[in-house]
Structures are given as C-alpha cells and as structure tokens.
Amino acid sequence: MTRILCISLSPIRRDARVLRQISVLRELGDVVTVGYDEQPDGVIEHIRVPDDRLSLPQTPGGVLNLGLRRFSAVELAAPGVSYALEQLRGREFDLVVANDARVLGLAFEVAGDAPVWADMHEWAPEERTHVLSWRLLVAPFMVHLCRKYLPRAAAVTTVGGEIAELYQRDFGVTPQVMRNAAPFADLNPSEMVAGRIRLVHSGGAVHGRNLEAMIDAVKELDDRFSLDLYLVPAADGGKYLGSLKERAGGDPRVVFHEPVAPSMLPATLNAYDVGVFWIPPVHTNARLTLPNKLFDYVQGRLALAIGPTIEMERVVREHELGVISAGFDVQSCIESLRALTPDDIMRFKRASDASAEELSFEHEGAAALAMLRTVLSAS
C-alpha cells in the first residue's frame, strides 16, 4: 500500500482545503497526517503537534537568525516543525505533501527520495504583510523557502490562476490550479420568504475581511434585510468577534451563530438568500482571493454579493451568480444590494444550482488525482 504523509501546521479537522486534499490522497494509499488538534477522519495515523509549538521560528534565536537573514539555520527551527521532525525520524513514505511554504523544509527533510507535492494555498511571500514583523522578518524567509524548494517539488498547486502566475514569475514553477471548491451538495434553491432578503456570511472572524461593512450595510438598509454570521473566532481569544457583536449594537437583524463544520455548511447556508463577501485588496492575497466561501455559497444554492475582486468577479460574471459592488466601502455595498428584487435573487439562486456540479470539488479532485498518479508512476 502506498504510504502518504500530509503535513499541515493547521487544525486539520477545521481546515477545509486540507480535508478535501486528504479525500484525494486516500484514493491512492494510507495517509498519515501531521498538524494541530485532533485526528481528522479517514487517516491511519495523526501526529498531533502541541498547540504551543508554533509554526514559525518565533524564538529568540529564531528571530535573530531571521533578522540576520540566516534562513538555512531556521528552516527546521520553528517549534512545531522541530517537534514534527522528531516524531518522523526514521519513517519512510512514498509521497509527502507540504501545505504552505513554512513546511517545505520539513517535507523535503522527511521525504528522502520520495516526491513532494507542494500545495501553496495562497501567495506565500505576502501571507501577512499587513503585520510589520511579518513583512520585515518572515516574508524574506518565505521567499527563501519558495526559491529553494519549489523547483524541486514533483508537483505544485495553488488556489487560482493569478497567484499561479506569480509563482511562475518569481520562482520559475508552473503550478496547477486547485481551487477551494466545496464537494457537490445535492440541494435545491430555497424559496424566498415574502418581504425578506436573508443575507449570510461564513468564515473566520479575522481583521481585514471587511466584516464591519456587512454589519454597517445591514443597519442602513431597510427592514427587508437581515444578516446571519457563522464566524470562527480568531486566535485572539474571540476579541475581534466580540468587537463585531458590539458594532451590531443588539440590532435584531444581525445574528451571530456558532460556526458549523465544513461538511454541514452548504445545508446550513441553503436556508438563506444571498451570500456576501466584500474583502478589500489590503494585500496581494486579498486582491487575488478565490476563497472557500464563494464555492460554499454556490453549493448552498445562494445568490452572491461580492466586491470587485479579480478572481471572484470572474467566476460570478461567467456563471451569472449575483451582484458585484462598485467598490468596498459601505455605500457601494449597500447600492449593490438595494436594487435586488426577489426575481433577481431567485434567478441568481437558480444559476448557482446550474453551476454547482461544475464548481464542485469533484472536478478539482479528479484533476489532482490524475496529477498525483503521474507523479507516483514517475517516482
């Protein structure tokens, strides 16, 4: 049986992209995972990295080496990486999967002669460039890892065509696009409720995603509109989520729910009318994002309301899924919603229904499976 190692220094049970990735890997062999939190379903073994073992070299020595640009000295020095390496010493695998640039050094250290699939979820050099310490210390390290290891990878994937072009431009590799599409859900568009337009948003309660604009827009719109939020608290202990609840000010039309598991999300979203997401281009990954939630909204058979974000706009226009605001400010968001009629929304919902199979993970997964079979046959 083919032995596959999947490394993702994330809480894998809540990481929708990695869970979908595992579903592909399981068709090829036995899967061992390395990551935070509990064991994901369907794998034969999970090496759980303690939560306090961070995924970057955020130790005094590590920070010093980052500052001095001694990048080779810190490739395996992050506490989470070094812990994983100790657990994996002496193990052999037929395929190693590296999720994100930060584990590329670990993946190649463990792989030996086995091929490595590097899944670059986003544009690694600018993952958190809105944070000064990241920009000064970590971004150059990410560039080092990508420059050193991506040309050695047997396969490279990323989330969209625009980001794939950046990897080709800067690192000379040609990634295969593997979009963050959700598995196909066998649902029908829900009917409208007379006199109501039910907006919904799901995702992380993270700064920079313009969640404030969603709340402010609904408070200014007429009483037809409501907003339900399914938000995963950030690593700040829920502080930012708390600030959003304060901003809503007890408005009964803005309702906060507990997050739901990725597998349950389409059925939950199906009860609503319009999935909203207006993320401003605060950095490259935001400017070029093609996120899980767009595909979740399609599987939920929703109309979509988005901002003029390059990759998202391309999909929404191609499939006629919804409305695109002129900008990312509150008034632009309001104007894109205010003119919506029930007939418009039902037309967009039906377009989501018609596009659900094409925009499902089954298409992305089949392409990934074919790629990996080629990689394994060549190794």
Tab-separated table of C-alpha atoms in Angstrom:
chain	number	residue	atom	x	y	z
A	1	MET	CA	0.000	0.000	0.000
A	2	THR	CA	1.257	3.487	-0.882
A	3	ARG	CA	2.290	5.442	2.228
A	4	ILE	CA	1.482	9.142	2.158
A	5	LEU	CA	2.440	11.859	4.622
A	6	CYS	CA	0.328	15.013	4.678
A	7	ILE	CA	1.860	17.923	6.638
A	8	SER	CA	-0.249	20.942	7.540
A	9	LEU	CA	0.555	23.025	10.595
A	10	SER	CA	-3.098	23.964	10.960
A	11	PRO	CA	-6.039	22.469	12.898
A	12	ILE	CA	-6.677	19.956	10.123
A	13	ARG	CA	-10.142	18.935	11.302
A	14	ARG	CA	-11.244	22.532	10.625
A	15	ASP	CA	-9.111	23.122	7.531
A	16	ALA	CA	-11.476	22.608	4.613
A	17	ARG	CA	-8.804	22.611	1.900
A	18	VAL	CA	-6.646	20.026	3.660
A	19	LEU	CA	-9.656	17.825	4.407
A	20	ARG	CA	-10.534	17.808	0.707
A	21	GLN	CA	-6.904	17.092	-0.096
A	22	ILE	CA	-6.965	14.074	2.238
A	23	SER	CA	-10.044	12.745	0.444
A	24	VAL	CA	-7.951	12.619	-2.746
A	25	LEU	CA	-4.904	11.121	-1.045
A	26	ARG	CA	-6.985	8.311	0.472
A	27	GLU	CA	-7.749	7.065	-3.040
A	28	LEU	CA	-4.028	6.498	-3.527
A	29	GLY	CA	-2.987	4.906	-0.233
A	30	ASP	CA	-2.743	5.104	3.544
A	31	VAL	CA	-2.499	8.670	4.858
A	32	VAL	CA	-0.587	9.880	7.916
A	33	THR	CA	-1.203	13.494	8.929
A	34	VAL	CA	0.883	15.984	10.884
A	35	GLY	CA	-0.856	19.035	12.313
A	36	TYR	CA	-2.592	20.657	15.223
A	37	ASP	CA	-5.733	19.486	17.001
A	38	GLU	CA	-7.372	16.070	16.853
A	39	GLN	CA	-7.013	13.399	14.189
A	40	PRO	CA	-9.012	14.064	11.015
A	41	ASP	CA	-11.337	11.336	9.773
A	42	GLY	CA	-10.074	8.777	7.284
A	43	VAL	CA	-6.357	8.743	8.106
A	44	ILE	CA	-4.492	5.813	9.636
A	45	GLU	CA	-2.384	7.944	11.980
A	46	HIS	CA	-2.163	11.542	13.146
A	47	ILE	CA	0.913	13.137	14.679
A	48	ARG	CA	-0.568	15.875	16.807
A	49	VAL	CA	1.693	18.894	17.213
A	50	PRO	CA	1.125	20.567	20.607
A	51	ASP	CA	-0.758	23.841	20.298
A	52	ASP	CA	2.059	25.814	21.920
A	53	ARG	CA	4.605	24.633	19.322
A	54	LEU	CA	4.348	27.465	16.805
A	55	SER	CA	4.765	27.004	13.055
A	56	LEU	CA	7.312	29.811	12.622
A	57	PRO	CA	10.732	30.292	14.323
A	58	GLN	CA	9.354	32.721	16.902
A	59	THR	CA	12.064	32.011	19.477
A	60	PRO	CA	14.810	34.466	20.469
A	61	GLY	CA	17.367	32.546	18.421
A	62	GLY	CA	14.961	32.112	15.532
A	63	VAL	CA	14.091	35.798	15.391
A	64	LEU	CA	17.787	36.682	15.499
A	65	ASN	CA	18.533	34.380	12.583
A	66	LEU	CA	15.591	35.763	10.615
A	67	GLY	CA	16.857	39.283	11.220
A	68	LEU	CA	20.359	38.307	10.089
A	69	ARG	CA	18.928	36.515	7.033
A	70	ARG	CA	20.381	33.176	8.158
A	71	PHE	CA	17.442	31.377	6.633
A	72	SER	CA	19.049	27.956	6.249
A	73	ALA	CA	19.532	27.915	10.032
A	74	VAL	CA	15.801	28.290	10.706
A	75	GLU	CA	14.232	26.054	8.051
A	76	LEU	CA	13.668	23.345	10.695
A	77	ALA	CA	13.844	25.556	13.798
A	78	ALA	CA	10.193	26.510	14.310
A	79	PRO	CA	8.950	24.698	17.432
A	80	GLY	CA	6.149	22.967	15.524
A	81	VAL	CA	8.466	21.928	12.713
A	82	SER	CA	11.175	20.588	15.025
A	83	TYR	CA	8.588	18.633	17.047
A	84	ALA	CA	7.186	17.058	13.879
A	85	LEU	CA	10.656	16.198	12.627
A	86	GLU	CA	11.488	14.332	15.844
A	87	GLN	CA	8.295	12.283	15.529
A	88	LEU	CA	9.018	11.458	11.882
A	89	ARG	CA	12.691	10.491	12.086
A	90	GLY	CA	13.322	7.074	10.533
A	91	ARG	CA	9.911	6.929	8.816
A	92	GLU	CA	9.626	6.338	5.078
A	93	PHE	CA	6.865	7.481	2.749
A	94	ASP	CA	6.070	7.182	-0.945
A	95	LEU	CA	4.658	10.699	-1.213
A	96	VAL	CA	4.947	13.740	1.045
A	97	VAL	CA	2.502	16.652	0.895
A	98	ALA	CA	3.571	20.087	2.136
A	99	ASN	CA	0.784	22.533	2.844
A	100	ASP	CA	2.154	26.085	2.704
A	101	ALA	CA	5.735	27.296	2.358
A	102	ARG	CA	6.569	27.137	6.061
A	103	VAL	CA	6.752	23.318	6.000
A	104	LEU	CA	8.676	22.918	2.752
A	105	GLY	CA	11.981	22.360	4.547
A	106	LEU	CA	10.396	19.740	6.805
A	107	ALA	CA	8.742	17.969	3.862
A	108	PHE	CA	11.973	17.625	1.923
A	109	GLU	CA	13.920	16.602	5.041
A	110	VAL	CA	11.466	13.749	5.666
A	111	ALA	CA	10.830	12.773	2.039
A	112	GLY	CA	14.258	11.450	1.150
A	113	ASP	CA	13.845	10.164	-2.414
A	114	ALA	CA	10.041	10.342	-2.330
A	115	PRO	CA	8.266	13.021	-4.405
A	116	VAL	CA	6.885	16.110	-2.681
A	117	TRP	CA	3.600	17.786	-3.584
A	118	ALA	CA	3.792	21.448	-2.533
A	119	ASP	CA	0.313	22.892	-2.102
A	120	MET	CA	0.782	26.652	-1.857
A	121	HIS	CA	-2.656	27.664	-0.675
A	122	GLU	CA	-2.028	31.359	-1.315
A	123	TRP	CA	0.839	33.684	-2.293
A	124	ALA	CA	3.301	32.740	0.446
A	125	PRO	CA	5.570	35.823	0.403
A	126	GLU	CA	2.660	38.085	1.306
A	127	GLU	CA	0.581	35.906	3.593
A	128	ARG	CA	0.503	38.528	6.387
A	129	THR	CA	2.266	41.591	5.021
A	130	HIS	CA	-0.159	43.849	6.897
A	131	VAL	CA	1.815	42.827	10.029
A	132	LEU	CA	5.119	44.738	10.272
A	133	SER	CA	7.103	41.904	11.885
A	134	TRP	CA	5.966	39.508	9.180
A	135	ARG	CA	6.902	41.955	6.450
A	136	LEU	CA	10.388	42.567	7.858
A	137	LEU	CA	11.328	39.115	9.156
A	138	VAL	CA	9.092	36.370	7.785
A	139	ALA	CA	8.329	37.431	4.203
A	140	PRO	CA	12.008	37.151	3.130
A	141	PHE	CA	12.121	33.701	4.770
A	142	MET	CA	9.075	32.609	2.762
A	143	VAL	CA	10.790	33.816	-0.416
A	144	HIS	CA	13.875	31.785	0.534
A	145	LEU	CA	11.817	28.621	1.097
A	146	CYS	CA	9.910	29.008	-2.168
A	147	ARG	CA	13.040	29.781	-4.182
A	148	LYS	CA	14.953	26.820	-2.717
A	149	TYR	CA	12.302	24.123	-2.650
A	150	LEU	CA	9.510	24.771	-5.176
A	151	PRO	CA	11.705	23.991	-8.208
A	152	ARG	CA	12.496	20.628	-6.562
A	153	ALA	CA	8.841	19.702	-5.972
A	154	ALA	CA	7.293	16.988	-8.137
A	155	ALA	CA	4.033	18.961	-8.187
A	156	VAL	CA	2.998	22.466	-7.141
A	157	THR	CA	-0.576	23.659	-6.755
A	158	THR	CA	-2.264	26.884	-5.722
A	159	VAL	CA	-5.753	28.331	-5.442
A	160	GLY	CA	-6.143	30.467	-8.558
A	161	GLY	CA	-4.682	31.428	-11.908
A	162	GLU	CA	-3.484	34.886	-10.897
A	163	ILE	CA	-1.461	33.524	-7.961
A	164	ALA	CA	-0.142	30.693	-10.146
A	165	GLU	CA	1.290	33.358	-12.462
A	166	LEU	CA	3.098	34.979	-9.507
A	167	TYR	CA	4.757	31.671	-8.594
A	168	GLN	CA	5.804	31.221	-12.206
A	169	ARG	CA	7.137	34.778	-12.448
A	170	ASP	CA	9.160	34.749	-9.231
A	171	PHE	CA	10.164	31.109	-8.752
A	172	GLY	CA	10.086	29.576	-12.219
A	173	VAL	CA	7.480	26.910	-11.445
A	174	THR	CA	4.146	26.300	-13.156
A	175	PRO	CA	1.554	25.392	-10.523
A	176	GLN	CA	-1.590	23.504	-11.339
A	177	VAL	CA	-4.642	25.406	-10.141
A	178	MET	CA	-6.637	23.568	-7.486
A	179	ARG	CA	-9.477	25.848	-6.454
A	180	ASN	CA	-11.032	25.856	-2.996
A	181	ALA	CA	-14.236	24.309	-4.284
A	182	ALA	CA	-16.574	22.535	-1.892
A	183	PRO	CA	-17.835	19.000	-2.539
A	184	PHE	CA	-21.058	18.803	-4.516
A	185	ALA	CA	-24.152	19.090	-2.309
A	186	ASP	CA	-27.435	17.670	-3.557
A	187	LEU	CA	-29.625	20.663	-2.687
A	188	ASN	CA	-32.247	22.850	-4.329
A	189	PRO	CA	-32.505	26.638	-4.055
A	190	SER	CA	-34.675	27.598	-1.095
A	191	GLU	CA	-37.720	29.740	-1.714
A	192	MET	CA	-37.782	33.390	-0.730
A	193	VAL	CA	-39.736	34.495	2.329
A	194	ALA	CA	-42.154	37.282	1.442
A	195	GLY	CA	-40.812	40.689	2.398
A	196	ARG	CA	-37.377	39.424	3.442
A	197	ILE	CA	-33.872	39.199	1.970
A	198	ARG	CA	-31.732	36.943	4.152
A	199	LEU	CA	-28.005	37.698	3.843
A	200	VAL	CA	-25.411	35.287	5.226
A	201	HIS	CA	-21.642	35.169	5.678
A	202	SER	CA	-19.452	32.304	6.882
A	203	GLY	CA	-15.743	32.273	7.636
A	204	GLY	CA	-13.137	33.456	10.097
A	205	ALA	CA	-13.595	36.447	12.386
A	206	VAL	CA	-10.371	37.972	11.087
A	207	HIS	CA	-9.295	41.587	10.697
A	208	GLY	CA	-9.096	42.867	7.119
A	209	ARG	CA	-12.096	40.999	5.712
A	210	ASN	CA	-14.429	44.000	5.904
A	211	LEU	CA	-16.888	42.278	8.223
A	212	GLU	CA	-17.670	45.677	9.720
A	213	ALA	CA	-19.043	46.799	6.337
A	214	MET	CA	-21.518	43.909	6.301
A	215	ILE	CA	-22.900	44.925	9.673
A	216	ASP	CA	-22.959	48.634	8.843
A	217	ALA	CA	-24.667	47.986	5.498
A	218	VAL	CA	-27.500	45.972	7.027
A	219	LYS	CA	-28.068	48.607	9.697
A	220	GLU	CA	-28.558	51.189	6.941
A	221	LEU	CA	-30.659	49.004	4.636
A	222	ASP	CA	-34.425	48.724	5.020
A	223	ASP	CA	-36.139	46.148	7.180
A	224	ARG	CA	-36.302	43.546	4.417
A	225	PHE	CA	-32.632	42.781	5.020
A	226	SER	CA	-31.102	40.616	7.737
A	227	LEU	CA	-27.581	39.240	8.206
A	228	ASP	CA	-26.652	35.926	9.784
A	229	LEU	CA	-22.980	35.354	10.580
A	230	TYR	CA	-21.295	31.968	11.089
A	231	LEU	CA	-17.857	33.044	12.291
A	232	VAL	CA	-14.893	31.057	13.564
A	233	PRO	CA	-13.149	33.053	16.351
A	234	ALA	CA	-9.606	34.139	15.538
A	235	ALA	CA	-6.551	33.277	17.618
A	236	ASP	CA	-7.118	36.433	19.690
A	237	GLY	CA	-9.424	34.613	22.089
A	238	GLY	CA	-12.525	35.981	20.387
A	239	LYS	CA	-11.668	39.650	20.991
A	240	TYR	CA	-12.316	40.741	17.405
A	241	LEU	CA	-15.527	38.709	17.241
A	242	GLY	CA	-16.625	40.484	20.404
A	243	SER	CA	-15.978	43.857	18.782
A	244	LEU	CA	-18.192	42.868	15.856
A	245	LYS	CA	-21.016	41.982	18.229
A	246	GLU	CA	-20.614	45.370	19.876
A	247	ARG	CA	-20.748	47.035	16.477
A	248	ALA	CA	-24.042	45.285	15.710
A	249	GLY	CA	-25.382	47.023	18.821
A	250	GLY	CA	-28.075	44.485	19.525
A	251	ASP	CA	-29.786	45.007	16.147
A	252	PRO	CA	-32.125	42.006	15.901
A	253	ARG	CA	-31.478	41.775	12.158
A	254	VAL	CA	-27.801	40.893	12.752
A	255	VAL	CA	-27.499	37.411	14.277
A	256	PHE	CA	-24.275	35.652	15.311
A	257	HIS	CA	-24.219	31.845	15.231
A	258	GLU	CA	-21.723	29.217	16.269
A	259	PRO	CA	-19.610	28.037	13.308
A	260	VAL	CA	-20.576	24.776	11.649
A	261	ALA	CA	-18.374	22.004	10.271
A	262	PRO	CA	-17.400	22.338	6.585
A	263	SER	CA	-19.464	19.276	5.680
A	264	MET	CA	-22.583	20.846	7.200
A	265	LEU	CA	-22.107	24.311	5.752
A	266	PRO	CA	-23.953	24.059	2.400
A	267	ALA	CA	-27.107	22.708	4.063
A	268	THR	CA	-26.918	25.478	6.680
A	269	LEU	CA	-26.409	28.193	4.059
A	270	ASN	CA	-29.273	26.834	1.974
A	271	ALA	CA	-31.785	28.461	4.344
A	272	TYR	CA	-30.647	31.938	3.223
A	273	ASP	CA	-30.825	34.026	0.054
A	274	VAL	CA	-27.579	35.924	-0.570
A	275	GLY	CA	-24.015	35.048	0.438
A	276	VAL	CA	-21.973	38.234	0.970
A	277	PHE	CA	-18.222	38.907	0.945
A	278	TRP	CA	-16.639	42.289	0.252
A	279	ILE	CA	-12.918	41.903	1.007
A	280	PRO	CA	-10.811	44.977	0.156
A	281	PRO	CA	-7.453	44.497	-1.629
A	282	VAL	CA	-5.387	45.162	1.510
A	283	HIS	CA	-2.625	42.820	0.264
A	284	THR	CA	-1.948	40.532	-2.676
A	285	ASN	CA	-3.805	37.516	-1.294
A	286	ALA	CA	-6.892	39.613	-0.614
A	287	ARG	CA	-6.688	41.225	-4.049
A	288	LEU	CA	-6.485	37.822	-5.750
A	289	THR	CA	-8.542	35.702	-3.352
A	290	LEU	CA	-10.806	32.921	-4.594
A	291	PRO	CA	-11.985	31.661	-1.213
A	292	ASN	CA	-13.782	28.613	0.133
A	293	LYS	CA	-16.847	30.652	0.893
A	294	LEU	CA	-17.615	31.526	-2.730
A	295	PHE	CA	-17.896	27.825	-3.535
A	296	ASP	CA	-19.739	27.127	-0.274
A	297	TYR	CA	-22.302	29.742	-1.292
A	298	VAL	CA	-22.725	28.076	-4.687
A	299	GLN	CA	-23.239	24.655	-3.086
A	300	GLY	CA	-25.756	26.290	-0.737
A	301	ARG	CA	-27.567	27.473	-3.902
A	302	LEU	CA	-27.322	31.143	-2.909
A	303	ALA	CA	-27.174	34.351	-4.860
A	304	LEU	CA	-23.826	36.090	-4.344
A	305	ALA	CA	-22.951	39.685	-3.471
A	306	ILE	CA	-19.234	40.427	-3.739
A	307	GLY	CA	-16.831	43.297	-4.344
A	308	PRO	CA	-14.721	43.825	-7.480
A	309	THR	CA	-12.175	41.142	-6.529
A	310	ILE	CA	-10.436	39.846	-9.675
A	311	GLU	CA	-10.823	36.061	-9.415
A	312	MET	CA	-14.183	36.135	-7.636
A	313	GLU	CA	-15.627	38.622	-10.097
A	314	ARG	CA	-14.520	36.412	-12.986
A	315	VAL	CA	-16.436	33.411	-11.607
A	316	VAL	CA	-19.540	35.411	-10.663
A	317	ARG	CA	-19.750	37.055	-14.085
A	318	GLU	CA	-19.076	33.852	-16.024
A	319	HIS	CA	-21.847	31.969	-14.240
A	320	GLU	CA	-24.169	34.968	-13.603
A	321	LEU	CA	-24.298	34.223	-9.897
A	322	GLY	CA	-25.033	37.618	-8.381
A	323	VAL	CA	-24.144	41.286	-7.988
A	324	ILE	CA	-20.743	42.990	-7.816
A	325	SER	CA	-20.370	46.257	-5.950
A	326	ALA	CA	-18.522	49.201	-7.497
A	327	GLY	CA	-16.149	49.343	-4.502
A	328	PHE	CA	-15.581	48.043	-0.991
A	329	ASP	CA	-16.980	50.949	1.024
A	330	VAL	CA	-20.266	50.599	2.841
A	331	GLN	CA	-22.255	52.744	0.422
A	332	SER	CA	-21.076	50.726	-2.587
A	333	CYS	CA	-22.095	47.523	-0.815
A	334	ILE	CA	-25.492	48.991	0.036
A	335	GLU	CA	-26.101	50.150	-3.531
A	336	SER	CA	-25.349	46.691	-4.927
A	337	LEU	CA	-27.989	45.164	-2.648
A	338	ARG	CA	-30.686	47.824	-2.524
A	339	ALA	CA	-31.965	47.258	-6.052
A	340	LEU	CA	-32.238	43.482	-5.695
A	341	THR	CA	-35.710	42.072	-6.292
A	342	PRO	CA	-36.976	38.612	-5.333
A	343	ASP	CA	-36.939	37.701	-9.041
A	344	ASP	CA	-33.275	38.737	-9.301
A	345	ILE	CA	-32.323	36.673	-6.295
A	346	MET	CA	-34.171	33.577	-7.473
A	347	ARG	CA	-32.521	33.919	-10.895
A	348	PHE	CA	-29.103	34.009	-9.238
A	349	LYS	CA	-30.006	31.087	-6.976
A	350	ARG	CA	-31.006	29.026	-9.992
A	351	ALA	CA	-27.694	29.952	-11.666
A	352	SER	CA	-25.847	28.640	-8.600
A	353	ASP	CA	-27.861	25.451	-8.884
A	354	ALA	CA	-26.992	25.108	-12.570
A	355	SER	CA	-23.287	25.704	-11.836
A	356	ALA	CA	-22.992	23.585	-8.689
A	357	GLU	CA	-21.571	20.481	-10.378
A	358	GLU	CA	-19.055	22.400	-12.492
A	359	LEU	CA	-17.914	24.443	-9.464
A	360	SER	CA	-17.618	21.458	-7.116
A	361	PHE	CA	-14.542	19.802	-5.663
A	362	GLU	CA	-15.265	16.667	-7.667
A	363	HIS	CA	-13.827	18.458	-10.717
A	364	GLU	CA	-10.817	19.800	-8.829
A	365	GLY	CA	-10.221	16.473	-7.090
A	366	ALA	CA	-10.238	14.490	-10.316
A	367	ALA	CA	-7.535	16.752	-11.751
A	368	ALA	CA	-5.459	16.474	-8.549
A	369	LEU	CA	-5.796	12.681	-8.573
A	370	ALA	CA	-4.594	12.468	-12.172
A	371	MET	CA	-1.631	14.733	-11.317
A	372	LEU	CA	-0.630	12.590	-8.354
A	373	ARG	CA	-0.910	9.316	-10.251
A	374	THR	CA	1.512	10.748	-12.802
A	375	VAL	CA	3.865	11.832	-10.006
A	376	LEU	CA	3.805	8.417	-8.307
A	377	SER	CA	4.280	6.493	-11.541
A	378	ALA	CA	7.385	8.561	-12.282
A	379	SER	CA	8.963	8.070	-8.847
